[in-house]
CSV table of C-alpha atoms and ligand atoms in Angstrom, one decimal:
chain,number,residue,atom,x,y,z
M,1,MET,CA,-34.9,-3.1,-5.8
M,2,ASN,CA,-37.5,-0.3,-5.6
M,3,GLU,CA,-36.5,3.1,-4.5
M,4,VAL,CA,-37.8,3.0,-1.0
M,5,THR,CA,-35.7,-0.1,0.0
M,6,ARG,CA,-32.0,0.2,-0.6
M,7,ALA,CA,-29.2,-2.3,-0.7
M,8,ILE,CA,-26.1,-1.1,1.1
M,9,LEU,CA,-22.9,-3.0,1.4
M,10,HIS,CA,-20.2,-2.1,4.0
M,11,LEU,CA,-16.8,-3.7,3.3
M,12,ASP,CA,-13.9,-3.6,5.7
M,13,LEU,CA,-10.5,-5.4,5.3
M,14,ASP,CA,-9.4,-7.7,8.1
M,15,ALA,CA,-6.4,-6.5,10.2
M,16,PHE,CA,-5.5,-4.3,7.2
M,17,TYR,CA,-1.9,-3.2,7.9
M,18,ALA,CA,-0.9,-6.5,9.5
M,19,SER,CA,-2.4,-8.6,6.7
M,20,ILE,CA,-0.5,-6.6,4.1
M,21,GLU,CA,2.7,-7.3,6.1
M,22,GLN,CA,1.9,-11.0,6.3
M,23,ARG,CA,1.2,-11.0,2.6
M,24,ASP,CA,4.5,-9.4,1.7
M,25,HIS,CA,6.5,-11.5,4.2
M,26,PRO,CA,5.4,-15.1,4.0
M,27,ASP,CA,7.5,-15.9,7.1
M,28,TYR,CA,5.1,-13.8,9.2
M,29,ARG,CA,2.0,-15.7,8.1
M,30,GLY,CA,0.2,-17.5,11.0
M,31,LYS,CA,2.2,-15.6,13.5
M,32,PRO,CA,1.3,-12.7,15.8
M,33,VAL,CA,2.2,-9.5,13.9
M,34,ILE,CA,1.9,-6.0,15.4
M,35,VAL,CA,2.2,-2.9,13.2
M,36,GLY,CA,2.8,0.4,15.0
M,37,GLY,CA,5.3,2.2,17.2
M,38,SER,CA,8.2,0.4,18.8
M,39,PRO,CA,7.7,-0.8,22.4
M,40,ASP,CA,11.0,0.9,23.4
M,41,ARG,CA,9.9,4.2,22.2
M,42,ARG,CA,6.5,4.7,23.8
M,43,GLY,CA,4.8,3.7,20.6
M,44,VAL,CA,1.2,2.5,20.2
M,45,VAL,CA,-0.3,-0.4,18.2
M,46,ALA,CA,-1.8,0.6,14.9
M,47,THR,CA,-3.2,-2.9,14.4
M,48,ALA,CA,-2.5,-6.5,15.2
M,49,SER,CA,-2.9,-9.7,13.2
M,50,TYR,CA,-5.7,-12.0,14.4
M,51,GLU,CA,-3.0,-14.3,15.9
M,52,ALA,CA,-1.9,-11.4,18.1
M,53,ARG,CA,-5.5,-10.5,19.0
M,54,THR,CA,-6.0,-13.8,20.8
M,55,TYR,CA,-3.5,-12.5,23.4
M,56,GLY,CA,-5.7,-9.4,24.0
M,57,VAL,CA,-3.6,-7.1,21.8
M,58,HIS,CA,-5.7,-4.3,20.0
M,59,SER,CA,-5.4,-1.0,18.2
M,60,ALA,CA,-4.3,2.1,20.2
M,61,MET,CA,-2.8,0.0,23.0
M,62,PRO,CA,0.7,1.0,24.1
M,63,SER,CA,3.2,-1.2,22.3
M,64,ARG,CA,4.9,-2.0,25.6
M,65,THR,CA,1.6,-3.5,27.0
M,66,ALA,CA,1.2,-5.5,23.7
M,67,GLN,CA,4.7,-6.9,24.1
M,68,ARG,CA,4.0,-7.9,27.7
M,69,LEU,CA,0.8,-9.7,26.6
M,70,CYS,CA,2.4,-11.3,23.6
M,71,PRO,CA,6.2,-11.6,24.0
M,72,ASP,CA,6.6,-13.5,20.8
M,73,ALA,CA,4.9,-10.8,18.7
M,74,ILE,CA,6.8,-9.5,15.6
M,75,PHE,CA,6.7,-5.7,15.8
M,76,LEU,CA,6.8,-3.8,12.4
M,77,PRO,CA,6.8,-0.2,11.5
M,78,ALA,CA,4.0,1.0,9.3
M,79,ARG,CA,4.5,1.3,5.5
M,80,PHE,CA,1.9,3.9,4.7
M,81,GLU,CA,2.7,4.2,1.0
M,82,VAL,CA,2.1,0.5,0.5
M,83,TYR,CA,-1.2,0.6,2.5
M,84,ARG,CA,-2.4,3.7,0.5
M,85,ALA,CA,-1.6,1.9,-2.8
M,86,VAL,CA,-3.6,-1.2,-1.8
M,87,SER,CA,-6.4,1.1,-0.7
M,88,HIS,CA,-6.5,2.7,-4.1
M,89,GLU,CA,-6.8,-0.7,-5.7
M,90,ILE,CA,-9.7,-1.8,-3.5
M,91,MET,CA,-11.6,1.5,-4.0
M,92,ALA,CA,-11.1,1.2,-7.8
M,93,LEU,CA,-12.5,-2.3,-7.6
M,94,PHE,CA,-15.6,-1.1,-5.6
M,95,ARG,CA,-16.2,1.6,-8.2
M,96,GLN,CA,-16.4,-1.0,-10.9
M,97,HIS,CA,-19.6,-2.2,-9.2
M,98,THR,CA,-21.2,1.1,-8.5
M,99,ALA,CA,-20.4,4.8,-8.7
M,100,LEU,CA,-21.9,5.2,-5.2
M,101,VAL,CA,-18.8,4.3,-3.2
M,102,GLU,CA,-18.1,6.2,0.1
M,103,PRO,CA,-14.7,5.5,1.6
M,104,LEU,CA,-14.6,5.8,5.4
M,105,SER,CA,-10.9,5.2,5.8
M,106,LEU,CA,-8.1,3.4,3.9
M,107,ASP,CA,-9.7,-0.1,4.3
M,108,GLU,CA,-13.4,0.6,4.6
M,109,ALA,CA,-16.3,1.8,2.4
M,110,TYR,CA,-20.0,1.9,1.9
M,111,LEU,CA,-21.4,0.8,-1.5
M,112,ASP,CA,-25.0,1.5,-2.6
M,113,VAL,CA,-25.8,-1.3,-5.0
M,114,THR,CA,-29.6,-0.7,-5.1
M,115,PRO,CA,-29.9,-0.4,-8.9
M,116,THR,CA,-28.0,-3.7,-9.6
M,117,VAL,CA,-29.8,-6.2,-7.3
M,118,ARG,CA,-33.3,-7.3,-6.8
M,119,ASP,CA,-33.2,-8.0,-3.1
M,120,LEU,CA,-30.7,-8.3,-0.2
M,121,GLU,CA,-30.1,-12.0,-1.1
M,122,GLU,CA,-28.7,-10.8,-4.4
M,123,ALA,CA,-26.8,-8.1,-2.6
M,124,ALA,CA,-25.2,-10.7,-0.5
M,125,GLN,CA,-24.2,-12.7,-3.6
M,126,LEU,CA,-22.6,-9.5,-4.9
M,127,ALA,CA,-20.8,-8.9,-1.6
M,128,ARG,CA,-19.4,-12.5,-1.9
M,129,LYS,CA,-18.2,-11.8,-5.4
M,130,ILE,CA,-16.5,-8.6,-4.3
M,131,LYS,CA,-14.8,-10.4,-1.4
M,132,ARG,CA,-13.5,-12.9,-3.9
M,133,GLN,CA,-12.3,-10.2,-6.2
M,134,ILE,CA,-10.5,-8.5,-3.4
M,135,ARG,CA,-8.7,-11.7,-2.6
M,136,GLU,CA,-7.7,-12.3,-6.2
M,137,LEU,CA,-6.5,-8.7,-6.6
M,138,THR,CA,-4.7,-8.2,-3.3
M,139,GLN,CA,-4.5,-11.6,-1.6
M,140,LEU,CA,-6.3,-10.0,1.4
M,141,THR,CA,-9.6,-10.9,3.1
M,142,ALA,CA,-12.4,-8.5,3.8
M,143,SER,CA,-15.6,-8.7,5.9
M,144,ALA,CA,-18.9,-7.6,4.4
M,145,GLY,CA,-22.1,-6.3,5.9
M,146,VAL,CA,-25.3,-6.2,3.9
M,147,SER,CA,-28.5,-4.4,4.9
M,148,TYR,CA,-31.0,-1.7,3.8
M,149,CYS,CA,-29.2,1.2,5.5
M,150,LYS,CA,-25.6,2.4,6.3
M,151,PHE,CA,-25.8,2.0,10.0
M,152,LEU,CA,-26.9,-1.7,9.9
M,153,ALA,CA,-24.5,-2.6,7.1
M,154,LYS,CA,-21.6,-1.3,9.1
M,155,ILE,CA,-22.6,-3.2,12.2
M,156,ALA,CA,-23.2,-6.3,10.1
M,157,SER,CA,-19.7,-6.3,8.7
M,158,ASP,CA,-18.3,-6.4,12.2
M,159,GLN,CA,-20.4,-9.4,13.2
M,160,GLN,CA,-18.2,-12.2,11.8
M,161,LYS,CA,-14.7,-10.9,11.4
M,162,PRO,CA,-12.4,-12.0,9.8
M,163,ASP,CA,-13.5,-13.0,6.3
M,164,GLY,CA,-17.2,-12.8,7.3
M,165,LEU,CA,-20.4,-11.9,5.5
M,166,THR,CA,-23.5,-10.9,7.5
M,167,VAL,CA,-26.9,-9.9,6.1
M,168,ILE,CA,-29.4,-8.1,8.3
M,169,ALA,CA,-32.7,-8.3,6.5
M,170,ILE,CA,-35.5,-5.7,7.1
M,171,GLU,CA,-37.6,-8.3,8.9
M,172,ASP,CA,-34.7,-9.3,11.2
M,173,ALA,CA,-33.7,-5.8,12.0
M,174,PRO,CA,-36.1,-5.1,15.0
M,175,ALA,CA,-34.9,-8.2,17.0
M,176,PHE,CA,-31.3,-7.5,16.1
M,177,LEU,CA,-31.5,-3.9,17.2
M,178,ALA,CA,-33.4,-4.7,20.4
M,179,ALA,CA,-30.6,-6.8,21.6
M,180,LEU,CA,-27.8,-4.5,20.4
M,181,PRO,CA,-25.7,-2.9,23.2
M,182,ILE,CA,-25.9,0.9,23.2
M,183,GLU,CA,-22.1,1.3,22.5
M,184,LYS,CA,-22.6,-0.3,19.1
M,185,PHE,CA,-25.0,2.5,18.0
M,186,PHE,CA,-23.5,5.1,15.7
M,187,GLY,CA,-22.4,8.2,17.6
M,188,VAL,CA,-22.6,6.7,21.1
M,189,GLY,CA,-19.1,7.4,22.6
M,190,LYS,CA,-17.9,6.7,26.0
M,191,VAL,CA,-19.6,9.7,27.6
M,192,THR,CA,-23.0,9.1,26.2
M,193,ALA,CA,-22.8,5.3,26.9
M,194,ALA,CA,-21.9,6.0,30.6
M,195,ARG,CA,-24.8,8.5,31.0
M,196,LEU,CA,-27.2,6.0,29.5
M,197,ARG,CA,-25.9,3.1,31.5
M,198,ASN,CA,-26.4,5.2,34.7
M,199,LEU,CA,-30.1,5.2,33.7
M,200,GLU,CA,-30.0,1.4,33.3
M,201,ILE,CA,-30.2,1.8,29.5
M,202,GLN,CA,-28.2,-1.0,28.0
M,203,THR,CA,-29.7,-2.1,24.7
M,204,GLY,CA,-31.6,-0.9,21.7
M,205,ALA,CA,-34.8,-2.2,23.3
M,206,ASP,CA,-34.1,0.1,26.3
M,207,LEU,CA,-33.7,3.0,23.9
M,208,THR,CA,-37.0,2.5,22.2
M,209,ARG,CA,-38.7,2.0,25.6
M,210,LEU,CA,-37.3,5.3,26.9
M,211,GLY,CA,-39.0,7.1,24.0
M,212,GLU,CA,-37.9,9.9,21.6
M,213,GLU,CA,-38.9,12.8,23.9
M,214,ARG,CA,-36.9,11.6,26.8
M,215,LEU,CA,-33.9,10.8,24.7
M,216,ARG,CA,-34.1,14.3,23.2
M,217,GLU,CA,-34.2,15.8,26.7
M,218,LEU,CA,-31.1,13.8,27.7
M,219,LEU,CA,-29.0,14.1,24.5
M,220,GLY,CA,-30.4,16.9,22.5
M,221,LYS,CA,-30.7,16.5,18.7
M,222,HIS,CA,-28.5,13.5,18.9
M,223,GLY,CA,-31.2,11.8,21.0
M,224,ASN,CA,-33.7,12.0,18.2
M,225,GLN,CA,-31.2,10.4,15.8
M,226,LEU,CA,-30.4,7.7,18.3
M,227,TYR,CA,-34.1,6.9,18.7
M,228,ARG,CA,-34.4,6.6,14.9
M,229,TYR,CA,-31.4,4.3,14.7
M,230,ALA,CA,-32.9,2.1,17.5
M,231,ASN,CA,-36.0,1.8,15.3
M,232,GLY,CA,-34.0,0.8,12.3
M,233,GLU,CA,-34.5,4.2,10.5
M,234,ASP,CA,-31.4,5.6,8.8
M,235,ASP,CA,-31.9,7.2,5.4
M,236,ARG,CA,-28.4,8.8,5.2
M,237,PRO,CA,-27.4,8.4,1.6
M,238,VAL,CA,-24.1,6.9,0.5
M,239,GLU,CA,-22.1,10.0,-0.5
M,240,PRO,CA,-19.4,9.3,-3.1
M,241,VAL,CA,-17.8,12.6,-3.5
M,242,ARG,CA,-16.6,13.7,-0.2
M,243,GLU,CA,-13.7,16.0,-0.8
M,244,ARG,CA,-11.9,16.2,2.5
M,245,LYS,CA,-11.6,19.7,3.8
M,246,SER,CA,-10.0,19.0,7.2
M,247,VAL,CA,-8.9,16.3,9.5
M,248,GLY,CA,-9.9,16.7,13.2
M,249,LYS,CA,-10.7,15.0,16.5
M,250,GLU,CA,-12.6,16.3,19.4
M,251,VAL,CA,-13.8,15.0,22.8
M,252,THR,CA,-16.6,15.9,25.1
M,253,PHE,CA,-15.9,15.4,28.8
M,254,GLU,CA,-17.9,13.6,31.3
M,255,ARG,CA,-17.3,16.4,33.8
M,256,ASP,CA,-16.5,20.0,32.7
M,257,LEU,CA,-12.8,20.7,33.0
M,258,ARG,CA,-10.8,23.5,34.6
M,259,ASP,CA,-7.4,22.0,35.1
M,260,ARG,CA,-4.9,23.3,32.6
M,261,ASN,CA,-2.5,20.3,32.8
M,262,GLU,CA,-5.4,18.0,32.1
M,263,MET,CA,-6.3,20.0,29.0
M,264,GLU,CA,-2.8,19.8,27.7
M,265,ARG,CA,-2.8,16.1,28.2
M,266,ILE,CA,-6.0,15.9,26.2
M,267,LEU,CA,-4.6,18.1,23.4
M,268,GLU,CA,-1.6,15.8,23.2
M,269,ASN,CA,-3.9,12.8,22.8
M,270,LEU,CA,-6.1,14.6,20.2
M,271,SER,CA,-3.2,15.9,18.1
M,272,THR,CA,-1.7,12.4,18.1
M,273,GLN,CA,-4.9,11.0,16.6
M,274,VAL,CA,-5.0,13.8,14.0
M,275,GLU,CA,-1.3,13.0,13.2
M,276,ARG,CA,-2.2,9.4,12.7
M,277,ARG,CA,-4.9,10.2,10.2
M,278,LEU,CA,-2.8,12.8,8.3
M,279,VAL,CA,0.1,10.3,8.0
M,280,GLU,CA,-2.3,7.6,6.9
M,281,LEU,CA,-3.6,9.8,4.2
M,282,GLY,CA,-0.2,11.1,3.3
M,283,ILE,CA,-1.2,14.8,3.7
M,284,ALA,CA,-0.6,17.8,5.9
M,285,GLY,CA,-2.5,21.0,6.5
M,286,LYS,CA,-1.5,24.6,6.7
M,287,THR,CA,-4.0,25.8,9.3
M,288,LEU,CA,-4.3,24.4,12.8
M,289,THR,CA,-7.6,25.1,14.7
M,290,LEU,CA,-8.3,24.7,18.4
M,291,LYS,CA,-12.0,24.4,19.3
M,292,VAL,CA,-13.3,25.0,22.8
M,293,ARG,CA,-16.9,24.6,24.0
M,294,TRP,CA,-17.5,26.3,27.4
M,295,SER,CA,-19.8,24.7,30.0
M,296,ASN,CA,-22.6,27.0,28.8
M,297,PHE,CA,-22.3,25.4,25.3
M,298,GLU,CA,-20.8,28.5,23.8
M,299,LEU,CA,-18.3,27.6,21.1
M,300,VAL,CA,-15.1,29.4,20.3
M,301,THR,CA,-12.3,28.5,17.8
M,302,ARG,CA,-8.8,29.9,17.4
M,303,ALA,CA,-6.5,29.2,14.4
M,304,THR,CA,-3.0,29.6,13.3
M,305,SER,CA,-1.2,29.0,10.0
M,306,ARG,CA,2.2,27.9,9.0
M,307,ALA,CA,3.7,27.7,5.5
M,308,GLN,CA,5.5,24.4,6.2
M,309,GLY,CA,2.2,22.9,7.3
M,310,PHE,CA,1.3,20.7,10.2
M,311,GLN,CA,1.5,16.9,10.2
M,312,SER,CA,3.0,15.7,13.5
M,313,ALA,CA,1.6,16.2,17.0
M,314,GLN,CA,5.0,17.6,17.9
M,315,GLU,CA,4.5,20.5,15.3
M,316,MET,CA,1.0,21.1,16.6
M,317,LEU,CA,1.4,21.1,20.4
M,318,PRO,CA,3.4,24.3,21.0
M,319,LYS,CA,0.9,26.2,18.9
M,320,LEU,CA,-2.0,24.6,20.6
M,321,HIS,CA,-0.7,25.6,24.0
M,322,THR,CA,-0.4,29.2,22.8
M,323,LEU,CA,-3.9,29.1,21.4
M,324,LEU,CA,-5.2,27.6,24.6
M,325,SER,CA,-3.5,30.3,26.7
M,326,GLY,CA,-5.4,32.9,24.7
M,327,LEU,CA,-8.7,31.4,25.6
M,328,VAL,CA,-8.7,29.6,28.9
M,329,ASP,CA,-8.3,31.7,32.0
M,330,GLY,CA,-9.1,29.1,34.7
M,331,ARG,CA,-12.4,30.8,35.6
M,332,ARG,CA,-14.6,29.2,33.0
M,333,ALA,CA,-15.0,25.4,32.7
M,334,VAL,CA,-14.5,23.6,29.4
M,335,ARG,CA,-16.9,21.0,28.1
M,336,LEU,CA,-15.2,20.0,24.8
M,337,LEU,CA,-11.8,20.3,23.2
M,338,GLY,CA,-11.1,19.8,19.5
M,339,VAL,CA,-8.1,19.9,17.3
M,340,SER,CA,-8.3,20.1,13.5
M,341,VAL,CA,-6.0,20.7,10.5
M,342,SER,CA,-7.3,22.3,7.3
M,343,GLY,CA,-5.9,23.8,4.1
M,344,LEU,CA,-4.8,20.3,3.2
M,345,VAL,CA,-1.9,19.8,0.9
M,346,SER,CA,-0.2,16.7,-0.6
M,347,PRO,CA,3.3,15.8,0.7
M,348,ASP,CA,4.8,17.0,-2.6
M,349,GLU,CA,3.3,20.4,-2.3
M,350,LEU,CA,4.4,20.5,1.3
M,351,ARG,CA,7.9,19.4,0.5
M,352,ARG,CA,8.1,22.3,-2.0
M,353,ALA,CA,6.8,24.7,0.6
M,354,ARG,CA,9.3,23.5,3.1
M,355,GLN,CA,12.1,23.8,0.6
M,356,VAL,CA,11.2,27.4,-0.1
M,357,VAL,CA,11.1,28.2,3.6
M,358,THR,CA,14.5,26.5,4.1
M,359,LEU,CA,15.9,28.4,1.2
M,360,SER,CA,14.7,31.7,2.3
M,361,LEU,CA,16.0,31.1,5.8
M,362,TRP,CA,19.3,30.2,4.3
M,363,SER,CA,19.5,33.3,2.0
M,364,GLU,CA,18.8,35.5,5.0
M,365,ARG,CA,22.0,34.6,6.6
R,1,DCP,N1,-5.6,2.0,12.6
R,1,DCP,C1,-4.6,2.7,13.4
R,1,DCP,N2,-4.9,3.0,14.7
R,1,DCP,C2,-6.2,2.7,15.2
R,1,DCP,C3,-7.1,2.0,14.4
R,1,DCP,C4,-6.8,1.7,13.1
R,1,DCP,O1,-3.5,3.0,12.9
R,1,DCP,N3,-6.4,3.1,16.4
R,1,DCP,C5,-5.2,1.6,11.2
R,1,DCP,C6,-4.6,0.2,11.2
R,1,DCP,C7,-5.6,-0.7,10.6
R,1,DCP,C8,-6.4,0.3,9.7
R,1,DCP,O2,-6.3,1.6,10.3
R,1,DCP,O3,-5.1,-1.8,9.9
R,1,DCP,C9,-7.9,-0.1,9.5
R,1,DCP,O4,-8.6,0.0,10.8
R,1,DCP,P1,-9.7,-1.0,11.2
R,1,DCP,O5,-10.4,-0.4,12.4
R,1,DCP,O6,-10.5,-1.5,10.0
R,1,DCP,O7,-8.8,-2.3,11.8
R,1,DCP,P2,-8.2,-3.5,11.1
R,1,DCP,O8,-8.5,-3.5,9.6
R,1,DCP,O9,-6.7,-3.6,11.4
R,1,DCP,O10,-8.9,-4.7,11.8
R,1,DCP,P3,-10.3,-5.3,11.6
R,1,DCP,O11,-10.2,-6.7,11.1
R,1,DCP,O12,-10.9,-5.3,13.0
R,1,DCP,O13,-11.0,-4.4,10.6
R,2,MG,MG1,-10.4,-3.2,8.9
């Protein structure tokens, strides 16, 4: 393909953790399997097999709710080492096809295959081949999206899950985008979606009709970006070397917040999400940062470090409460809260650090 048109694949494994459990325990195949926290211990669902999804079970749902919806479900704890090992195999396979592989999570990546294909038709053939190779290598299925940019490739891979393959050709993109609900657009979270829906903006067609100026007035810089996506313009490159510097989560509120209890609840939720990602990656971080954006958009951060590192929400929360106390005085309203962990270290390094701390505590006695 020439340089102006690209061929991008997005590959995403189906019900990743649950499919691995079904692969490794043939008894569970064809049955509703839920991987995640136990229903008796206020756990949440990490993922559910497609059999369990027909009962309405989905990721991030309390396991107790999942059990009520699907009483026959088999609940299993996550085996992260296994999932990480499978992830390495899949990413290595992708890298045999192109050096331009950008992993998004354990089971998902963008591939830029522009130099190896003549058109999107050939890119689709390549996607089909990679899906087959994934199956041979891991006995798992993946869904693929094929298009000329990242944004559309990712949406495409979600169109026909599981084991799907969807191509969005350049000439079909305008009609596809016009009908696309705003929530599907990259970067449109609950808050933005609610604001747009209030203005009767429901689809990509509504976004283009509204115009770039108006979107910018409403959403700032993000409005320009959204306008470009709605017009099928996304020239973000596939970035292969993304060394991770931190793991974080943040949330912007629909209404500015003053209530301290509510902030603490949100911090609990954010740190749980950060914990999930850290555990998934098998890493921890030495520095914990709290980010606060005031209602006037001013941004402040406060950080604290700990030799033993942070991985669990339980380790983060007391520190976050202290950091929050140093910032929030009840007078100023908060627009955004964020939690991140940086200074990332492998579990091995961490174990060694923890040993040193324990030893020195011990020798002080
Ligand atoms: N995951 C999690 N908690 C979430 C979402 C996901 O622990 N809230 C984990 C479990 C998933 C894995 O990440 O298996 C990959 O996430 P996906 O969003 O790709 O979901 P699945 O692969 O499970 O299902 P799908 O077939 O929809 O891709
Ligand atoms: Mg997946």
